[in-house]
Amino acid sequence: MPDNDLKGSQREQLNKLLARDIRTEFRVIPVLKNVIYEPLVLGGAVKLHPLAVVIGVVGGGILFDVPGVLLAIPTMVVFKVFVSSTARQLKAYGLT
């Protein structure tokens, strides 16, 4: 239906409907990206469980705001490598 055929009130209703749809998309898409896409992709890339990625990112955001969110995954990976390396060395010395 072309805009020229719409009356003033119909045009306003259409604009409100489109604005609501756009606002909904801007709310839903980031949530899907942060809750589904990123944990699966990041978790697979660094070999962390997706739930651990979500908990780490949320925890980093709560504790340190934006820098915490950005540094959560690298910090988790460093911690994971440290723990696995220490465990491997302790096993090599027969201490575990």
mmCIF file of C-alpha atoms in Angstrom:
data_model
loop_
_atom_site.group_PDB
_atom_site.id
_atom_site.type_symbol
_atom_site.label_atom_id
_atom_site.label_comp_id
_atom_site.label_asym_id
_atom_site.label_seq_id
_atom_site.Cartn_x
_atom_site.Cartn_y
_atom_site.Cartn_z
ATOM 1 C CA MET A 1 0.000 0.000 0.000
ATOM 2 C CA PRO A 2 1.717 3.247 -1.069
ATOM 3 C CA ASP A 3 2.151 6.017 1.501
ATOM 4 C CA ASN A 4 0.215 8.418 -0.745
ATOM 5 C CA ASP A 5 -3.017 6.443 -0.241
ATOM 6 C CA LEU A 6 -2.831 6.545 3.571
ATOM 7 C CA LYS A 7 -4.718 9.072 5.652
ATOM 8 C CA GLY A 8 -3.005 10.905 8.495
ATOM 9 C CA SER A 9 -4.228 8.607 11.294
ATOM 10 C CA GLN A 10 -3.458 5.457 9.304
ATOM 11 C CA ARG A 11 0.052 6.732 8.592
ATOM 12 C CA GLU A 12 0.593 7.420 12.301
ATOM 13 C CA GLN A 13 -0.601 3.927 13.229
ATOM 14 C CA LEU A 14 1.700 2.377 10.643
ATOM 15 C CA ASN A 15 4.648 4.444 11.890
ATOM 16 C CA LYS A 16 3.937 3.407 15.504
ATOM 17 C CA LEU A 17 3.734 -0.245 14.478
ATOM 18 C CA LEU A 18 7.017 -0.082 12.562
ATOM 19 C CA ALA A 19 8.731 1.766 15.408
ATOM 20 C CA ARG A 20 7.565 -0.880 17.892
ATOM 21 C CA ASP A 21 8.836 -3.673 15.635
ATOM 22 C CA ILE A 22 12.211 -1.991 15.267
ATOM 23 C CA ARG A 23 12.517 -1.461 19.032
ATOM 24 C CA THR A 24 11.642 -5.102 19.614
ATOM 25 C CA GLU A 25 14.296 -6.240 17.140
ATOM 26 C CA PHE A 26 16.918 -4.051 18.800
ATOM 27 C CA ARG A 27 16.082 -5.701 22.121
ATOM 28 C CA VAL A 28 15.758 -9.320 21.001
ATOM 29 C CA ILE A 29 18.694 -9.645 18.591
ATOM 30 C CA PRO A 30 21.407 -8.612 21.099
ATOM 31 C CA VAL A 31 19.966 -10.977 23.683
ATOM 32 C CA LEU A 32 20.027 -13.875 21.223
ATOM 33 C CA LYS A 33 23.552 -12.931 20.184
ATOM 34 C CA ASN A 34 24.817 -12.719 23.761
ATOM 35 C CA VAL A 35 23.004 -15.742 25.138
ATOM 36 C CA ILE A 36 23.191 -18.218 22.260
ATOM 37 C CA TYR A 37 25.653 -17.257 19.546
ATOM 38 C CA GLU A 38 28.634 -15.940 21.500
ATOM 39 C CA PRO A 39 28.822 -18.715 24.120
ATOM 40 C CA LEU A 40 28.707 -21.396 21.446
ATOM 41 C CA VAL A 41 31.265 -19.743 19.173
ATOM 42 C CA LEU A 42 33.602 -18.481 21.899
ATOM 43 C CA GLY A 43 33.246 -21.649 23.932
ATOM 44 C CA GLY A 44 34.149 -23.752 20.918
ATOM 45 C CA ALA A 45 37.090 -21.551 19.983
ATOM 46 C CA VAL A 46 38.695 -21.586 23.431
ATOM 47 C CA LYS A 47 37.316 -24.985 24.487
ATOM 48 C CA LEU A 48 35.176 -23.706 27.350
ATOM 49 C CA HIS A 49 31.670 -24.844 28.165
ATOM 50 C CA PRO A 50 29.045 -22.338 26.877
ATOM 51 C CA LEU A 51 27.545 -22.028 30.362
ATOM 52 C CA ALA A 52 30.985 -21.142 31.732
ATOM 53 C CA VAL A 53 31.264 -18.435 29.064
ATOM 54 C CA VAL A 54 27.883 -16.962 30.022
ATOM 55 C CA ILE A 55 28.670 -17.056 33.742
ATOM 56 C CA GLY A 56 32.113 -15.551 33.155
ATOM 57 C CA VAL A 57 30.823 -12.707 31.003
ATOM 58 C CA VAL A 58 27.970 -11.911 33.387
ATOM 59 C CA GLY A 59 30.278 -12.110 36.393
ATOM 60 C CA GLY A 60 32.860 -9.906 34.728
ATOM 61 C CA GLY A 61 30.145 -7.392 33.885
ATOM 62 C CA ILE A 62 28.841 -7.347 37.441
ATOM 63 C CA LEU A 63 32.277 -6.999 39.016
ATOM 64 C CA PHE A 64 34.086 -4.707 36.569
ATOM 65 C CA ASP A 65 31.426 -3.346 34.172
ATOM 66 C CA VAL A 66 32.524 -3.016 30.507
ATOM 67 C CA PRO A 67 36.209 -3.904 31.008
ATOM 68 C CA GLY A 68 35.096 -6.988 32.920
ATOM 69 C CA VAL A 69 32.903 -8.116 30.035
ATOM 70 C CA LEU A 70 35.714 -7.579 27.552
ATOM 71 C CA LEU A 71 38.347 -9.338 29.650
ATOM 72 C CA ALA A 72 36.229 -12.172 31.067
ATOM 73 C CA ILE A 73 36.978 -14.763 28.378
ATOM 74 C CA PRO A 74 40.738 -14.090 28.159
ATOM 75 C CA THR A 75 40.970 -14.249 31.955
ATOM 76 C CA MET A 76 39.079 -17.537 32.031
ATOM 77 C CA VAL A 77 41.347 -19.023 29.357
ATOM 78 C CA VAL A 78 44.505 -17.931 31.201
ATOM 79 C CA PHE A 79 43.146 -19.442 34.421
ATOM 80 C CA LYS A 80 42.206 -22.665 32.618
ATOM 81 C CA VAL A 81 45.695 -22.998 31.076
ATOM 82 C CA PHE A 82 47.333 -22.242 34.430
ATOM 83 C CA VAL A 83 45.296 -24.867 36.272
ATOM 84 C CA SER A 84 45.733 -27.553 33.599
ATOM 85 C CA SER A 85 49.469 -26.856 33.317
ATOM 86 C CA THR A 86 49.901 -27.011 37.088
ATOM 87 C CA ALA A 87 47.916 -30.231 37.293
ATOM 88 C CA ARG A 88 49.986 -31.763 34.488
ATOM 89 C CA GLN A 89 53.256 -30.797 36.227
ATOM 90 C CA LEU A 90 52.076 -32.124 39.562
ATOM 91 C CA LYS A 91 51.128 -35.391 37.898
ATOM 92 C CA ALA A 92 54.558 -35.604 36.240
ATOM 93 C CA TYR A 93 56.230 -35.273 39.658
ATOM 94 C CA GLY A 94 53.865 -37.846 41.140
ATOM 95 C CA LEU A 95 52.305 -35.395 43.597
ATOM 96 C CA THR A 96 48.701 -36.079 42.644
#
